[in-house]
Short mmCIF file of C-alpha atoms and ligand atoms in Angstrom, two decimals:
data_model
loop_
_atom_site.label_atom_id
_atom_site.label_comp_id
_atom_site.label_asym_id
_atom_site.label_seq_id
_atom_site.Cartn_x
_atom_site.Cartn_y
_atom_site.Cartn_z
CA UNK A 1 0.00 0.00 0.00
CA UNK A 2 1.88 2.57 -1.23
CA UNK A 3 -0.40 5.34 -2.34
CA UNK A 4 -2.67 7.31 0.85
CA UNK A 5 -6.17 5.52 1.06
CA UNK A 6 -9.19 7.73 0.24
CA UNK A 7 -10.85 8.07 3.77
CA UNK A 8 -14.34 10.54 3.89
CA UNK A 9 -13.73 11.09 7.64
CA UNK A 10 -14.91 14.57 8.38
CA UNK A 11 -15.40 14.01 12.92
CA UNK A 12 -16.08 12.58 16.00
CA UNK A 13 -19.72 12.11 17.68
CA UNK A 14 -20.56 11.52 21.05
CA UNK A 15 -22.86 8.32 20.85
CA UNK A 16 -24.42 9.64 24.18
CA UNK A 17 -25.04 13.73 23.86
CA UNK A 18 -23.95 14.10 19.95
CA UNK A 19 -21.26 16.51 20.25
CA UNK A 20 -18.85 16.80 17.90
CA UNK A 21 -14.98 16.53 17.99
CA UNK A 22 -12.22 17.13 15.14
CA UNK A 23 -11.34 13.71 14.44
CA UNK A 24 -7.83 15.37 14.26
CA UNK A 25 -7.65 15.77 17.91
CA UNK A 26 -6.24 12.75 19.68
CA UNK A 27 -9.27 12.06 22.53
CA UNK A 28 -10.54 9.19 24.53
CA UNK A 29 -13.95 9.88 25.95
CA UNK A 30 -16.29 12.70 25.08
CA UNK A 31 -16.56 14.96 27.91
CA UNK A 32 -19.81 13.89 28.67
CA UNK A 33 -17.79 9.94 29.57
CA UNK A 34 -19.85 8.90 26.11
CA UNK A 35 -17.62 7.01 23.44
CA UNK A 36 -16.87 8.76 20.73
CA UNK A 37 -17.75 7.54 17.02
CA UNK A 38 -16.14 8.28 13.76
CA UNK A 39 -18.53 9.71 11.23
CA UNK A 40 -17.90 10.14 7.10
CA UNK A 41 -19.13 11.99 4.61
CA UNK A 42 -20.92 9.18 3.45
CA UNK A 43 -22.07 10.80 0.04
CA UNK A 44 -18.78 10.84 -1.06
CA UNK A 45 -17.95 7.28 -0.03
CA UNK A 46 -20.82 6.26 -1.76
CA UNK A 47 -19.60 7.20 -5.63
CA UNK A 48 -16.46 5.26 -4.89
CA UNK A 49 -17.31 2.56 -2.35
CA UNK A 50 -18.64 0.45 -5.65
CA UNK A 51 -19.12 -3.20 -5.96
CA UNK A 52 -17.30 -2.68 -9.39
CA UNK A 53 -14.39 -0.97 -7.42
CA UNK A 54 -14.35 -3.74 -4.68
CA UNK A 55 -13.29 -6.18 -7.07
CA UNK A 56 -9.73 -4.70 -7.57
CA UNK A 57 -9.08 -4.11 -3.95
CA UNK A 58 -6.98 -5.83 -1.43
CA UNK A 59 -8.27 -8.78 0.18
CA UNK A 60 -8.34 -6.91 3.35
CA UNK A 61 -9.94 -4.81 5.49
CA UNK A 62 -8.49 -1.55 4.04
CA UNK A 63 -10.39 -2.57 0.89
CA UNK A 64 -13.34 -0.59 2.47
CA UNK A 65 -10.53 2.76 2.82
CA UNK A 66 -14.04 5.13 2.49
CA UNK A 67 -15.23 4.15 5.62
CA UNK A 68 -12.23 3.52 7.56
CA UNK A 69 -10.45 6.22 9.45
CA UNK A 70 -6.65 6.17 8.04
CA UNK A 71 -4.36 7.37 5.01
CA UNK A 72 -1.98 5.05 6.00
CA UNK A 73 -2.55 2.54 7.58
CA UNK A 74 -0.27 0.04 9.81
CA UNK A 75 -1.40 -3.74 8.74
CA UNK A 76 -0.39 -7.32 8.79
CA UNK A 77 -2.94 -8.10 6.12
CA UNK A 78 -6.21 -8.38 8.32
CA UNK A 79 -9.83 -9.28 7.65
CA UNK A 80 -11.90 -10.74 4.93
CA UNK A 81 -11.73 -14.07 6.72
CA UNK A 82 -13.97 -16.81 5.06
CA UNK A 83 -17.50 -17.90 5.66
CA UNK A 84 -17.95 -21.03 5.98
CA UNK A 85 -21.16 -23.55 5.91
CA UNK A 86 -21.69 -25.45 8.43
CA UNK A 87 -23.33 -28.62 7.08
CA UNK A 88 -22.83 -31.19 9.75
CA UNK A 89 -22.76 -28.65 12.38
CA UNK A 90 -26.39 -26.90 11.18
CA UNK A 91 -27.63 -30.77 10.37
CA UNK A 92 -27.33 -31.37 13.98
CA UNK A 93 -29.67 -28.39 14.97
CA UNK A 94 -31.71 -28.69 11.98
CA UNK A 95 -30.14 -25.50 10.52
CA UNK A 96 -29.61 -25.72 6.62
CA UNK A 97 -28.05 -22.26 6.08
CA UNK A 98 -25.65 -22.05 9.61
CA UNK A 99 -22.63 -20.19 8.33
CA UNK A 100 -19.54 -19.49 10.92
CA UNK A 101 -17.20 -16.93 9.92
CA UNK A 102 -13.65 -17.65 11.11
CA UNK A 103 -12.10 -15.25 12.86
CA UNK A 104 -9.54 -17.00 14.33
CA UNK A 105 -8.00 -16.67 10.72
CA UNK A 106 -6.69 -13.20 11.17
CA UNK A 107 -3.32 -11.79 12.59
CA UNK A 108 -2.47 -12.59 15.75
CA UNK A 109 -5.51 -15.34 15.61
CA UNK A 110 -8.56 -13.20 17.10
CA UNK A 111 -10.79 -10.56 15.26
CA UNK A 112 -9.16 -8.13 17.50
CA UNK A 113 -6.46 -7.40 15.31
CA UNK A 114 -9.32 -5.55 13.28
CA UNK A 115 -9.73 -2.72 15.96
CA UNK A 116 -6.43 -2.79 17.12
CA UNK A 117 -5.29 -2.42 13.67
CA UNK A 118 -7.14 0.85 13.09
CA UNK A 119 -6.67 2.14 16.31
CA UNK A 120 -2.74 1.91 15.83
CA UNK A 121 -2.85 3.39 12.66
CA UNK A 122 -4.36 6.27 14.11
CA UNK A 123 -2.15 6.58 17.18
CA UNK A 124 0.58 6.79 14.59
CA UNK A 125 -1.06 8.99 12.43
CA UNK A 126 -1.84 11.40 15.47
CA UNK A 127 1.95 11.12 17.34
CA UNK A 128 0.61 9.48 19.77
CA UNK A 129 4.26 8.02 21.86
CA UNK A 130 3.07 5.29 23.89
CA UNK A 131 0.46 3.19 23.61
CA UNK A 132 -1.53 0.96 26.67
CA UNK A 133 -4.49 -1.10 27.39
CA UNK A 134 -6.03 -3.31 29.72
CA UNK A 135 -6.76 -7.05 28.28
CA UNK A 136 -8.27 -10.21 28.55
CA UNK A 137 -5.70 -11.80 26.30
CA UNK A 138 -6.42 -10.91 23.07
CA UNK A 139 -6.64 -7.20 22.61
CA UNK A 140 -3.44 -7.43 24.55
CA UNK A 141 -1.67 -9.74 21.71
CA UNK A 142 -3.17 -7.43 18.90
CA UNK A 143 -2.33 -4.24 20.33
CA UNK A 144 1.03 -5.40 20.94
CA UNK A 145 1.91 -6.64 17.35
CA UNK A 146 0.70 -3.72 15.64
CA UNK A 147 2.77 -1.64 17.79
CA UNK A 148 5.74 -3.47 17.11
CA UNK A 149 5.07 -2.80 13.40
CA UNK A 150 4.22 0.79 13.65
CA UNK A 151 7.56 1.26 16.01
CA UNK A 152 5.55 2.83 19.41
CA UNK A 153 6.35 1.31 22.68
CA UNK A 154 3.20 -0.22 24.47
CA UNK A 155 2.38 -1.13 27.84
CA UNK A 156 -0.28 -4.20 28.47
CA UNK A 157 -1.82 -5.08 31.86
CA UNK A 158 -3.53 -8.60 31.77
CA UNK A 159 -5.45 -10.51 34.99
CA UNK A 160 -2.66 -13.20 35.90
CA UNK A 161 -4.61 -15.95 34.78
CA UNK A 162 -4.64 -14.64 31.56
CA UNK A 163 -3.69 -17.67 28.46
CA UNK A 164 -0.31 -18.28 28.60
CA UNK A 165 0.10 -17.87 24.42
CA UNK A 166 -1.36 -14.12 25.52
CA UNK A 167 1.21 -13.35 27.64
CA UNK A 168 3.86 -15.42 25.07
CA UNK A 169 3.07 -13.32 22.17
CA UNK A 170 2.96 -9.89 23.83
CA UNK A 171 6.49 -10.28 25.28
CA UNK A 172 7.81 -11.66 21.79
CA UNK A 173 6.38 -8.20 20.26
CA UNK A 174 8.58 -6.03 22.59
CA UNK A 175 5.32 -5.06 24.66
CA UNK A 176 6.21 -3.80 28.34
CA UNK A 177 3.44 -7.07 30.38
CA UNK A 178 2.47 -6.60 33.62
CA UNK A 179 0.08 -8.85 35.19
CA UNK A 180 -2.78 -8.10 38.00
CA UNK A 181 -4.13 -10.00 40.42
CA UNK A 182 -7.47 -9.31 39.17
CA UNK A 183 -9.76 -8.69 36.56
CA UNK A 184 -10.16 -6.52 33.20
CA UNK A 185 -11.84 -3.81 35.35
CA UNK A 186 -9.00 -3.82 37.50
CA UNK A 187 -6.40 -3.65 34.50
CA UNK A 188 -8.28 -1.10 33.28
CA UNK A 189 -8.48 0.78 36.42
CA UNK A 190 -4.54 0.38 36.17
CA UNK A 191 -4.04 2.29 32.98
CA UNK A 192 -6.45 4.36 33.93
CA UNK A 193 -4.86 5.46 37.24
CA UNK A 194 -0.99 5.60 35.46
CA UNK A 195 -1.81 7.09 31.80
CA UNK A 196 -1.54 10.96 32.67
CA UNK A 197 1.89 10.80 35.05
CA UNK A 198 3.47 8.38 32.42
CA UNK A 199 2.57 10.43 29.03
CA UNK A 200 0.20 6.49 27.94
CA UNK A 201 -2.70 7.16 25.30
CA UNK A 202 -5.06 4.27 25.71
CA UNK A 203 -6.80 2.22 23.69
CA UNK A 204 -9.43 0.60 26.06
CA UNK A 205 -12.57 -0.80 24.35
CA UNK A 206 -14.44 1.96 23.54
CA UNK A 207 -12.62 4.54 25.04
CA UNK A 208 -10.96 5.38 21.96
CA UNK A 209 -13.13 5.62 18.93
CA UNK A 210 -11.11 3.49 15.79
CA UNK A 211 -11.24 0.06 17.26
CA UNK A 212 -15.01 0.34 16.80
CA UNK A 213 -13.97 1.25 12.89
CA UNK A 214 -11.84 -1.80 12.14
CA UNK A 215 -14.71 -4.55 13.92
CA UNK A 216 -17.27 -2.94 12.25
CA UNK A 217 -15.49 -4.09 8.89
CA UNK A 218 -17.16 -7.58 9.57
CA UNK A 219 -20.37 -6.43 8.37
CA UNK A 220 -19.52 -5.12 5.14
CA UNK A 221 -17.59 -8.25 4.48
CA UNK A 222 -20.74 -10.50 5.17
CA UNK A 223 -22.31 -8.17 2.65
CA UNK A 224 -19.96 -8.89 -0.06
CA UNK A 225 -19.62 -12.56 0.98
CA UNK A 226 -23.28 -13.24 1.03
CA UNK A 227 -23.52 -11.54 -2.61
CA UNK A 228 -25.05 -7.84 -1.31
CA UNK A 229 -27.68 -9.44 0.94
CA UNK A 230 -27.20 -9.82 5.15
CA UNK A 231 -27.77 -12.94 7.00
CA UNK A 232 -31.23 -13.21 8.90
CA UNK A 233 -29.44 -13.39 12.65
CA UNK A 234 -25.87 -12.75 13.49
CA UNK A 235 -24.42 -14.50 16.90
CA UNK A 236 -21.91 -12.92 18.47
CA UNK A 237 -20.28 -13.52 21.75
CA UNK A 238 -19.79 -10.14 23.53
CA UNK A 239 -17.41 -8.99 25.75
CA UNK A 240 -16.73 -5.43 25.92
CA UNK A 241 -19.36 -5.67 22.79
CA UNK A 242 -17.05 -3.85 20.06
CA UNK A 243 -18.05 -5.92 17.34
CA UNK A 244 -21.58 -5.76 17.87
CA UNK A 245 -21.47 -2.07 18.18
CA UNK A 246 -19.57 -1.74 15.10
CA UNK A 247 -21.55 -4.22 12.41
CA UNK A 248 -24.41 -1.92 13.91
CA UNK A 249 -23.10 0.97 13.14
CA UNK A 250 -21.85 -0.56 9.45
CA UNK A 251 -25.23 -1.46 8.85
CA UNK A 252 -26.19 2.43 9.16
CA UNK A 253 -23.38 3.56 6.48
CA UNK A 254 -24.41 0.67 4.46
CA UNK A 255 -28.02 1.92 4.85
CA UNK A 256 -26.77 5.41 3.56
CA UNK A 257 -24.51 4.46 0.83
CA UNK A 258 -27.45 2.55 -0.76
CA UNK A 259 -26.11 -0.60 -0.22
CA UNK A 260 -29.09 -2.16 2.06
CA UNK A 261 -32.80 -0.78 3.24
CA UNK A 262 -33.80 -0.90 6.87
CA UNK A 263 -33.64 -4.45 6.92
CA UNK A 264 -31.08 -5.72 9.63
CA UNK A 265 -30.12 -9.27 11.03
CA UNK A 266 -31.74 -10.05 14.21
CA UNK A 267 -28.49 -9.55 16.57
CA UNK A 268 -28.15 -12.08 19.30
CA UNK A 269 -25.63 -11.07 22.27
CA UNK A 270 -23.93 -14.56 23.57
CA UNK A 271 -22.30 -14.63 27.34
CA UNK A 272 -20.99 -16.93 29.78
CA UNK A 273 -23.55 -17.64 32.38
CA UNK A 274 -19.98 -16.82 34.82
CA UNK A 275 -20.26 -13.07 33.45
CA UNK A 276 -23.63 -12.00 31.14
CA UNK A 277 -24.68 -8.58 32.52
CA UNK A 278 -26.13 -7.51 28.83
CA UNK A 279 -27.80 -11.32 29.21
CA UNK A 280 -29.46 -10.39 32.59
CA UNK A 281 -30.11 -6.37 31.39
CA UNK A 282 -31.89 -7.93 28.09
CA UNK A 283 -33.98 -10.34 30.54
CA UNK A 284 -34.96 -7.60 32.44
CA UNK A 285 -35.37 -4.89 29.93
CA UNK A 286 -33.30 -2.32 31.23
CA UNK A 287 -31.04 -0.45 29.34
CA UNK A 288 -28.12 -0.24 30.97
CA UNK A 289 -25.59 -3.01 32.91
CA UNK A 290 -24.61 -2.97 36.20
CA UNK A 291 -21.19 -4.07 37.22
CA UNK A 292 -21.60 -8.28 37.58
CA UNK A 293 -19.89 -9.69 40.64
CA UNK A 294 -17.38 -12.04 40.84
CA UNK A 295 -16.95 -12.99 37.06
CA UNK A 296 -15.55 -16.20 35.94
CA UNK A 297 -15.30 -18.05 32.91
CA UNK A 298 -13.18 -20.26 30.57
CA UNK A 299 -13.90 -17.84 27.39
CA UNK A 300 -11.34 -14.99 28.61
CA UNK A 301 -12.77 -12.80 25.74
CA UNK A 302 -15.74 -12.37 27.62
CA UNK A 303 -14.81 -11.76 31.23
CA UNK A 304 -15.79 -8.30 30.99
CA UNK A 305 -18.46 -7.93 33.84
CA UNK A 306 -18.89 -4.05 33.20
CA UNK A 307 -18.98 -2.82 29.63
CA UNK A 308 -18.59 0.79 28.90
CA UNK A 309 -21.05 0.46 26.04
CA UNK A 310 -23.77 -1.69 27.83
CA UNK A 311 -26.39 0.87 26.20
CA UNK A 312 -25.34 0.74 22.81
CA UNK A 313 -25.10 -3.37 22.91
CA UNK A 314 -28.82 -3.32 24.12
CA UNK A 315 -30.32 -0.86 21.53
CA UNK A 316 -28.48 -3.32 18.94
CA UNK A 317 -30.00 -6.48 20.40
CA UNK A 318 -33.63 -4.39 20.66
CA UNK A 319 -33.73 -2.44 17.77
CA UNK A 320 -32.57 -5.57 15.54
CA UNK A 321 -35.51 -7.63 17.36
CA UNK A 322 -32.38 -10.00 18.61
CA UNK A 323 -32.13 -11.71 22.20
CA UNK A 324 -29.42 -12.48 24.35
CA UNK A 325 -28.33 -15.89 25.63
CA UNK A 326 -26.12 -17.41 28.49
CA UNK A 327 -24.25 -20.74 28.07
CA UNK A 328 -22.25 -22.56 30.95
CA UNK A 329 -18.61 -23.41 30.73
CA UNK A 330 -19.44 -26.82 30.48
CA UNK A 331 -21.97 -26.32 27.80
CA UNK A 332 -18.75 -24.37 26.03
CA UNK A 333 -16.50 -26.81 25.86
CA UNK A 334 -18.92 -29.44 24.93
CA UNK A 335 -19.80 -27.46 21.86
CA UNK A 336 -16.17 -26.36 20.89
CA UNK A 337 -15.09 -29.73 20.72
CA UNK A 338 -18.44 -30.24 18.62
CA UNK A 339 -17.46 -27.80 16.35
CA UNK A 340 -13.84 -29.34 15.72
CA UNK A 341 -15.10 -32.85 15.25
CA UNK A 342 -18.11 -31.76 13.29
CA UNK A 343 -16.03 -28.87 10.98
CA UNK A 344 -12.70 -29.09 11.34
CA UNK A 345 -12.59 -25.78 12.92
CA UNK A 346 -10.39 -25.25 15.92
CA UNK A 347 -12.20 -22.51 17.78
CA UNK A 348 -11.80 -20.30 21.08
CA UNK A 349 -14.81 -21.20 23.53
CA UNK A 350 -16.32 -18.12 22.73
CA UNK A 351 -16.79 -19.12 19.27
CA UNK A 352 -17.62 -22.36 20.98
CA UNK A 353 -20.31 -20.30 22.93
CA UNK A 354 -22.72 -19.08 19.61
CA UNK A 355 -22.68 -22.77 18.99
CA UNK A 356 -25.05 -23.31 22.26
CA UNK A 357 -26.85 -20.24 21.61
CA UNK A 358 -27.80 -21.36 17.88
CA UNK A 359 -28.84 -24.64 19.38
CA UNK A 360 -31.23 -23.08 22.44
CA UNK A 361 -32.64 -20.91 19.63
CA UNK A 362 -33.54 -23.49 17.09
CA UNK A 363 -34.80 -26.03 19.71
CA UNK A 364 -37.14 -23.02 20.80
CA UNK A 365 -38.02 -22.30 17.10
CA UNK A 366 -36.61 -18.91 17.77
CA UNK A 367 -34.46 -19.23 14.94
CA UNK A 368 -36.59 -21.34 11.64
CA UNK A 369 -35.03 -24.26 9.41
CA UNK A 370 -34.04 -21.93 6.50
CA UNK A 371 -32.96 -18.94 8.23
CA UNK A 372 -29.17 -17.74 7.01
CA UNK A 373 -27.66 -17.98 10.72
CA UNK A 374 -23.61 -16.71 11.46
CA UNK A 375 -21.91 -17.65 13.78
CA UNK A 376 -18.85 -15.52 14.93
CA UNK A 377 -15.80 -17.42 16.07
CA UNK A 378 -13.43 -14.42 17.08
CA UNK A 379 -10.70 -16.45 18.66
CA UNK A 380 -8.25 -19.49 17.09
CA UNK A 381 -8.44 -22.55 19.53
CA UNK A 382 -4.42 -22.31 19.08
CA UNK A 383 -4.23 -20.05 21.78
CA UNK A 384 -6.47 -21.43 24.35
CA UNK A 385 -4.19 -24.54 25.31
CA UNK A 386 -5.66 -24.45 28.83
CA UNK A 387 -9.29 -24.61 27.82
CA UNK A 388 -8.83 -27.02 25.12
CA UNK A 389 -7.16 -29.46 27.90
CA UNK A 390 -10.09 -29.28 29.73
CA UNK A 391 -12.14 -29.90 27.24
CA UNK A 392 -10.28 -32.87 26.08
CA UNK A 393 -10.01 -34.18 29.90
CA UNK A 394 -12.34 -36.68 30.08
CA UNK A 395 -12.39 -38.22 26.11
C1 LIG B 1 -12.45 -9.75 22.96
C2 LIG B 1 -13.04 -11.02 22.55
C3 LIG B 1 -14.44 -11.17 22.49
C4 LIG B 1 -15.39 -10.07 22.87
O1 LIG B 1 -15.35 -9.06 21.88
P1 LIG B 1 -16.12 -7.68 22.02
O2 LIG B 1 -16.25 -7.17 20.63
O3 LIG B 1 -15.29 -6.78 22.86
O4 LIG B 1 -17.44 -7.96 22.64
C5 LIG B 1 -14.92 -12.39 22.04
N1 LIG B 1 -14.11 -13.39 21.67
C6 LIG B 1 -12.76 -13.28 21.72
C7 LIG B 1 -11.94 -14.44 21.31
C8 LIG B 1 -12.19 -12.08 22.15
O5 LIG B 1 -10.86 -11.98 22.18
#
């Protein structure tokens, strides 16, 4: 990528009060606490964001350069994973159109190399010196490589019982580790309380607004890969809820470049029953999350028992006419070793997770025979050595 990618950028947007920011001003939060969304002059995008033009363009997520937020960006060739049906897997439920879209496939073998990605590229576009987040594992990894590539120092705090191949892969990048006795939240708190006196930008979920920008990138892709048309229901196992609040988002840009109506999948929000505070907020029709005690679960990705964008997560399950669904550690690993045997797809246990939600939804007719189901598995099971050997313990 030698020549500056075309992005239509023209701010930042409070998703809470609306203000405006120039998206040339390096910022976490609005001042309102609200996280902050990229928008794009969208007519613009629109006359060159072309099916004809897509077919020329890299097969990666800066193929979409309209809608993303950097001229140039840092990348290790991320996105445009495959879909891939399900037969034996769907046969089981009796799904016959249960898609999964690997994840796992992309650098540094989660989906979070998509946000990461465009967040880095914007650090480095904006000066930014040091670079730091809080982690469950993955974010961590991400963060980490893309800051090795861009040449900015990071700093990553991870609970202690993070995966080892987390910790493994940050330290090979040249990150600066340091674990917690604790969780996420506390990380977080970490970099929180240490940014200012230490000159750290950081790149918590949703508390800067590009990593939003690269997930979202999933949605177009589903567009081109199911020829221009959406899936009926999208599963997605949510953490800090990033990719959920990105495809949603997507599927308002795609809305104004023409490329869809109003139609939108039915987004379903899947937790571990060990941490699901959207899960309990859907069930009781609130809009917001409260912080859920003592969280614990095999599926680090989503051991995030307060998310900063709780509200956004719900509109996206409501407004899409989607539910939200918990599934038990056990249940988990049952299902990702399901999924290997059944499609030769290593997964993380969250990916392992949508597989239990897609079955409590068809047994409940929630989800019909010939509905086009996806299934998101963000993680590769290659980094989840100590989950998988529980899994495998007793066969
Ligand atoms: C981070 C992570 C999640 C949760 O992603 P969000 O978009 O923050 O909800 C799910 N799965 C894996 C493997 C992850 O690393």
């Amino acid at each position: 990528m030698t020549k500056p990618l075309q992005t239509t950028i023209t701010h930042l947007e409070c998703s809470r009060c609306k203000k405006t920011y120039p998206h040339t001003q390096l910022k976490n939060l609005c001042d309102c606490g609200g996280p902050l969304l990229a928008r794009y002059d969208l007519k613009a995008a629109k006359k060159t964001l072309t099916r004809e033009a897509l077919r020329s363009r890299p097969t990666t997520m800066w193929r979409y350069e309209e809608v993303l937020p950097s001229r140039e960006p840092v990348t290790l060739g991320e996105g445009m994973t495959p879909v891939l049906h399900a037969k034996r897997l769907g046969a089981s439920m009796g799904l016959s159109n249960l898609y999964i879209k690997d994840e796992g496939l992309n650098p540094t073998g989660s989906f979070k190399a998509r946000g990461l990605c465009a967040a880095v590229s914007r650090a480095r576009e904006l000066g930014v010196k040091v670079l730091a987040t809080p982690t469950a594992g993955n974010a961590g990894g991400a963060l980490a490589a893309y800051a090795a590539q861009a040449g900015i120092p990071c700093v990553i705090v991870m609970p202690a019982d993070t995966p080892l191949a987390n910790e493994m892969e940050c330290r090979a990048f040249g990150a600066d580790v340091r674990k917690l006795d604790g969780l996420i939240s506390d990380c977080g708190k970490y970099v929180a309380e240490n940014k200012e006196k230490n000159g750290w930008y950081e790149v918590t979920t949703l508390k800067e607004p590009y990593r939003i920008e690269g997930k979202k990138t999933m949605a177009l892709e589903l567009w081109e890969q199911f020829d221009g048309k959406l899936p009926d229901v999208i599963i997605y196992p949510t953490g800090g809820g990033v990719g959920m609040i990105g495809m949603w988002k997507a599927f308002e840009e795609m809305e104004a470049m023409g490329w869809i109506g109003s139609e939108r999948p039915r987004m379903v929000t899947v937790q571990a029953s060990g941490c699901a505070p959207i899960v309990d907020a859907f069930e009781k029709g609130v809009d917001t999350a409260p912080m859920w005690p003592n969280a614990a679960t095999i599926a680090s990705g989503l051991r995030v028992p307060k998310a900063i964008g709780d509200f956004l997560i719900l509109q996206a399950i409501s407004e899409s006419k989607g539910t939200a669904v918990a599934a038990t550690d056990g249940e988990i690993l049952a299902t990702s070793k399901e999924l290997a045997a059944k499609e030769g797809i290593y997964a993380a246990p969250e990916g392992g997770a949508t597989v239990v939600a897609a079955r409590k939804l068809a047994e409940k007719k929630w989800i019909k025979r010939d509905d086009t189901v996806v299934l998101f598995n963000t993680g590769c099971g290659y980094k989840y050595n100590e989950a998988w050997q529980k899994a495998l313990e007793n066969s």
